CSV table of C-alpha atoms in Angstrom, one decimal:
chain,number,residue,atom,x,y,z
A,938,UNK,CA,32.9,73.5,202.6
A,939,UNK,CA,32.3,74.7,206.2
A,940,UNK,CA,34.7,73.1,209.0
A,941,UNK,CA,31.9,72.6,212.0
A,942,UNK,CA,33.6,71.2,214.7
A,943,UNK,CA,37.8,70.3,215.0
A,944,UNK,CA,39.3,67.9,217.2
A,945,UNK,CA,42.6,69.0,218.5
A,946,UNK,CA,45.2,72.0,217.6
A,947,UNK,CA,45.9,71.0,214.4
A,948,UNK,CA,42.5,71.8,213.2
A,949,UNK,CA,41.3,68.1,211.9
A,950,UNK,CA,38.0,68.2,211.0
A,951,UNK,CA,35.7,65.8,213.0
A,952,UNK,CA,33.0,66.3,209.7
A,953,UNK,CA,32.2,68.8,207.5
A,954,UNK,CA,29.0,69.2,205.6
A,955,UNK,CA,28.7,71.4,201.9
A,956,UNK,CA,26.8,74.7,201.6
A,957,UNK,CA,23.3,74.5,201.4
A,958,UNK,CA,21.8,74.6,198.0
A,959,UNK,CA,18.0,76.6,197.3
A,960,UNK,CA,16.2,74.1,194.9
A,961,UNK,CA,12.7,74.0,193.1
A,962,UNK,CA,12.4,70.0,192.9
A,963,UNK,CA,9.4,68.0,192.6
A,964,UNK,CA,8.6,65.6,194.6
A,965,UNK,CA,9.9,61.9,193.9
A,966,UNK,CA,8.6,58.9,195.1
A,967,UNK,CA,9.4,55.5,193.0
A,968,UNK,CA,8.9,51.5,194.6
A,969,UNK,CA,10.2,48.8,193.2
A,970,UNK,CA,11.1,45.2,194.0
A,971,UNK,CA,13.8,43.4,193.7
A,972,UNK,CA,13.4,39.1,192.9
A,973,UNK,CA,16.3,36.8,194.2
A,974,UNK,CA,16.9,33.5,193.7
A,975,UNK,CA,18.9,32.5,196.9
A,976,UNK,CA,21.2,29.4,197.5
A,977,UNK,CA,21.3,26.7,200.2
A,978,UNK,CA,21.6,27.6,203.5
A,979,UNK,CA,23.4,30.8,204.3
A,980,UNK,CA,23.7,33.0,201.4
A,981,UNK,CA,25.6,36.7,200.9
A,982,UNK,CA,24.8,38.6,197.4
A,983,UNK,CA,25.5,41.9,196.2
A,984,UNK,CA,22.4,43.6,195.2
A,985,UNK,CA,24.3,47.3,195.1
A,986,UNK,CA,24.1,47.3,191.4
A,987,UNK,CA,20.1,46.7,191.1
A,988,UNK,CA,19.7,49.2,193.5
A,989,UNK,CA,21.8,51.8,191.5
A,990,UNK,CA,19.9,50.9,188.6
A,991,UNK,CA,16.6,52.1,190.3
A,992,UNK,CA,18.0,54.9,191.8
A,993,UNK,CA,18.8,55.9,188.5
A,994,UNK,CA,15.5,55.1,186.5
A,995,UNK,CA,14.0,57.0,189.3
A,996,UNK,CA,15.4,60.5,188.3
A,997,UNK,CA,15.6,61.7,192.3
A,998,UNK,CA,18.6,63.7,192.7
A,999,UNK,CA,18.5,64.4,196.5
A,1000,UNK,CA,16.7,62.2,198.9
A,1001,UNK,CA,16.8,58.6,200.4
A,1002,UNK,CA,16.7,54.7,199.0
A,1003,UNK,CA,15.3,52.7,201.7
A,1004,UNK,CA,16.1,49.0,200.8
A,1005,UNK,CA,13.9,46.2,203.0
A,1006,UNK,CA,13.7,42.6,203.0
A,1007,UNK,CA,10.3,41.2,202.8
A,1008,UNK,CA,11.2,37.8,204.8
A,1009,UNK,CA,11.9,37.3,208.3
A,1010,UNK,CA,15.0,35.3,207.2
A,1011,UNK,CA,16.3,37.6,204.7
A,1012,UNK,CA,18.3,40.3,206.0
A,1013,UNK,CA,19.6,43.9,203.9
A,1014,UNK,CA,23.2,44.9,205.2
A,1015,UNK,CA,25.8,47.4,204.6
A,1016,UNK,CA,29.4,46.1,204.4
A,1017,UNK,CA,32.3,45.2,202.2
A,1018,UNK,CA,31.3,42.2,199.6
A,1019,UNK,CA,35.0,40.2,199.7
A,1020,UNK,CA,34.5,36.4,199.3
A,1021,UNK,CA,36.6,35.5,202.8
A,1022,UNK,CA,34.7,38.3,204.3
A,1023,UNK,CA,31.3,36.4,203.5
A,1024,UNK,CA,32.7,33.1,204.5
A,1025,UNK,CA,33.5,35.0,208.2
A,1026,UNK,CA,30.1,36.2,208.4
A,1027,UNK,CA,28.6,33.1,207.9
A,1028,UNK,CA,30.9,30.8,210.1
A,1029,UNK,CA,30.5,34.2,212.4
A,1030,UNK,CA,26.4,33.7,212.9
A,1031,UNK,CA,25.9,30.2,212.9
A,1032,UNK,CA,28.6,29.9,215.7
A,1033,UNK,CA,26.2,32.9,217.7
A,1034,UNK,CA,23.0,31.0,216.4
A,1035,UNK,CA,23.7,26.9,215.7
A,1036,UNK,CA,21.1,25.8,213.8
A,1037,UNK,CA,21.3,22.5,215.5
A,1038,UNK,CA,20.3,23.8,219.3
A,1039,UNK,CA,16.6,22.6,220.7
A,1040,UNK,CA,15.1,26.1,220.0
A,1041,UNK,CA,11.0,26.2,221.0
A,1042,UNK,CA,9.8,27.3,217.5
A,1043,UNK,CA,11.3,24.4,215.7
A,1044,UNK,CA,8.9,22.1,218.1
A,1045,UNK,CA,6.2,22.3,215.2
A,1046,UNK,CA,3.9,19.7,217.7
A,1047,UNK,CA,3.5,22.8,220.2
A,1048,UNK,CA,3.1,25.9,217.2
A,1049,UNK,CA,-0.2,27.0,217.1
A,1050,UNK,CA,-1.0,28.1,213.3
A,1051,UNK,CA,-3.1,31.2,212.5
A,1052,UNK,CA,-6.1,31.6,213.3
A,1053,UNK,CA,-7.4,31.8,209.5
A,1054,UNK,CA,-5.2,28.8,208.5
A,1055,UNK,CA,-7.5,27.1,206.5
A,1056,UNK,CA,-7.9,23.6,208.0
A,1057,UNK,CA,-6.9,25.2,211.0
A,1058,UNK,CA,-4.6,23.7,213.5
A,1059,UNK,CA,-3.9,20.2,212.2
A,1060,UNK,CA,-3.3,21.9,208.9
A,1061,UNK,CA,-0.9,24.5,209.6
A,1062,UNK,CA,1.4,21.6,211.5
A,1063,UNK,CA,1.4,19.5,208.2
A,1064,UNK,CA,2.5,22.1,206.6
A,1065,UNK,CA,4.7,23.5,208.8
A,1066,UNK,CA,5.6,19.6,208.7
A,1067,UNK,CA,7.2,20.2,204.9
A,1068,UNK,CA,9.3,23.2,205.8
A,1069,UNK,CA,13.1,23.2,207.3
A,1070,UNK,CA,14.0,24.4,211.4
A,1071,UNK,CA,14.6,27.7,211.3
A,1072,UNK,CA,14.5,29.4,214.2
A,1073,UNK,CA,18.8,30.0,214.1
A,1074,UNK,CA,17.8,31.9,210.8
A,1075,UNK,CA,15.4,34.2,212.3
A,1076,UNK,CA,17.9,34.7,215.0
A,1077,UNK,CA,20.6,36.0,212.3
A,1078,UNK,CA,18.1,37.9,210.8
A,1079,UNK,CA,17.4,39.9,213.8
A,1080,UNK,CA,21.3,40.4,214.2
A,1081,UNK,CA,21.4,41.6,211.4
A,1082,UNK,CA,18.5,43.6,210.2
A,1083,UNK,CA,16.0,43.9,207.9
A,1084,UNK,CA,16.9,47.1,206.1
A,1085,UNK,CA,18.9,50.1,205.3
A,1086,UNK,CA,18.2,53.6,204.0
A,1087,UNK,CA,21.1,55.4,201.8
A,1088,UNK,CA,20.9,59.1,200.9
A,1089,UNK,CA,20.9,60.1,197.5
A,1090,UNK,CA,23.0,63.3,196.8
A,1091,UNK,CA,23.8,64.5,193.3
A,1092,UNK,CA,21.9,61.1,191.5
A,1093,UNK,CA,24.0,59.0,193.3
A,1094,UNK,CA,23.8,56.9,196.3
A,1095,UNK,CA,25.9,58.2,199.2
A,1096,UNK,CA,27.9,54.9,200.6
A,1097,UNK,CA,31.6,54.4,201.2
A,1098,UNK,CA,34.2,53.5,198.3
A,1099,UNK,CA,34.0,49.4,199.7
A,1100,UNK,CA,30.7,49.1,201.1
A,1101,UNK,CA,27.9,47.1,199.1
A,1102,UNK,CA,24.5,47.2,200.0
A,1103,UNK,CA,24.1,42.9,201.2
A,1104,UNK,CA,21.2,40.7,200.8
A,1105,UNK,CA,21.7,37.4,203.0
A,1106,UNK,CA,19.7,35.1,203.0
A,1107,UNK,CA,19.8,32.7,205.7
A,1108,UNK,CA,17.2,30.1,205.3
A,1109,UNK,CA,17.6,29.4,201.5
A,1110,UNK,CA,17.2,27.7,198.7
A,1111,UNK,CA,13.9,30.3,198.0
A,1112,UNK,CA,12.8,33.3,195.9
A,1113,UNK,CA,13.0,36.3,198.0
A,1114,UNK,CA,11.8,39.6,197.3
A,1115,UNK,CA,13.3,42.8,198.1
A,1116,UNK,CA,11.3,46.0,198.6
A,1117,UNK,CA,13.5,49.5,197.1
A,1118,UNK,CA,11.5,52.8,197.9
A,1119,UNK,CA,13.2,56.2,196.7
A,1120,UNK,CA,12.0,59.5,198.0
A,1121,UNK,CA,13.4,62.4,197.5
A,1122,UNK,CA,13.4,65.7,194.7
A,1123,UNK,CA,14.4,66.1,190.9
C-alpha cells in the first residue's frame, strides 16, 4: 500500500490507494431492474441487499453499479438505514418542502398536458384530476437525488461498514422501478 499524501509530522495518511494490478478481463456489462412496492407517503427501504445480489449474478470483479430511480419522486441515496435515522429524514424534508404550501404545479387548472395526450388538454387535467399534489415530493427528490454509482473492487461493492444504498419514495403508495447497471471486467 503506497502512503500518497500525509497530513502533519506524525505521518497520518490523508488516503492511500493499493498497487495496481495487470489484468486480462472481459468486458462486463449486466442491467437489471429492481420492482418496489412503496408505502404511503414518505417511504425509506433498504435495497443494498438486491443490489448485492446483482452484483454478484453479474460476475464483474472490478468496475461500477450505477443504481437510478426511474420516477421523479423516487430518490437512490447513500446513508446509514437506522429506523430513528429514517424518521429524521423524513420529518427533515417535509419541514424543507411542506406538502401543504400553494406550490404552481399542484394548480392542475393552469398544467398544460403533453402535447400527444390523447384527448389532449381536457384529458390530461382529468387525469391529472385522479392523482395526489405533489410538487413537495419532486422537491425532496431533487434534494436528494436520483442515483448513485458504487465501485466494485474484488466482487464486492465498495461502501462504508454502515452505509445502505436507500430507495425513498416520497410520493407513495405505488410500484416503482429501480434501474441497476454494472460495468466493469471479470
Amino acid at each position: 500500500m503506497a502512503i500518497l499524501a500525509s497530513s502533519s509530522a506524525f505521518h497520518t495518511p490523508l488516503f492511500t490507494t493499493r498497487a495496481p494490478t495487470s489484468i486480462q478481463a472481459e468486458l462486463v456489462t449486466h442491467y437489471e431492474e429492481i420492482k418496489l412496492d412503496t408505502d404511503h407517503g414518505m417511504s425509506v427501504f433498504d435495497i443494498t441487499p438486491q443490489i448485492e445480489a446483482i452484483v454478484a449474478k453479474s460476475g464483474c470483479k472490478e468496475g461500477t453499479v450505477t443504481v437510478l430511480s426511474k420516477h421523479s419522486t423516487l430518490s437512490i441515496s447513500i446513508n446509514e438505514m437506522e429506523g430513528r435515522l429514517t424518521d429524521d429524514i423524513r420529518q427533515y424534508f417535509l419541514t424543507l418542502a411542506p406538502p401543504n404550501k400553494p406550490y404552481l404545479h399542484n394548480d392542475l387548472d393552469y398544467r398544460v398536458g403533453p402535447d400527444d395526450w390523447p384527448g389532449g388538454d381536457e384529458a390530461w387535467r382529468d387525469f391529472r384530476r385522479t392523482q395526489p399534489v405533489n410538487t413537495h415530493s419532486h422537491l425532496i427528490a431533487m434534494m436528494l437525488g436520483t442515483s448513485e454509482c458504487i465501485p466494485i473492487s474484488e466482487s464486492v461493492m465498495k461502501k462504508g461498514k454502515y452505509q445502505s444504498i436507500l430507495a425513498v419514495d416520497i410520493d407513495g403508495p405505488k410500484t416503482r422501478g429501480i434501474a441497476v447497471q454494472i460495468t466493469g471486467g471479470n
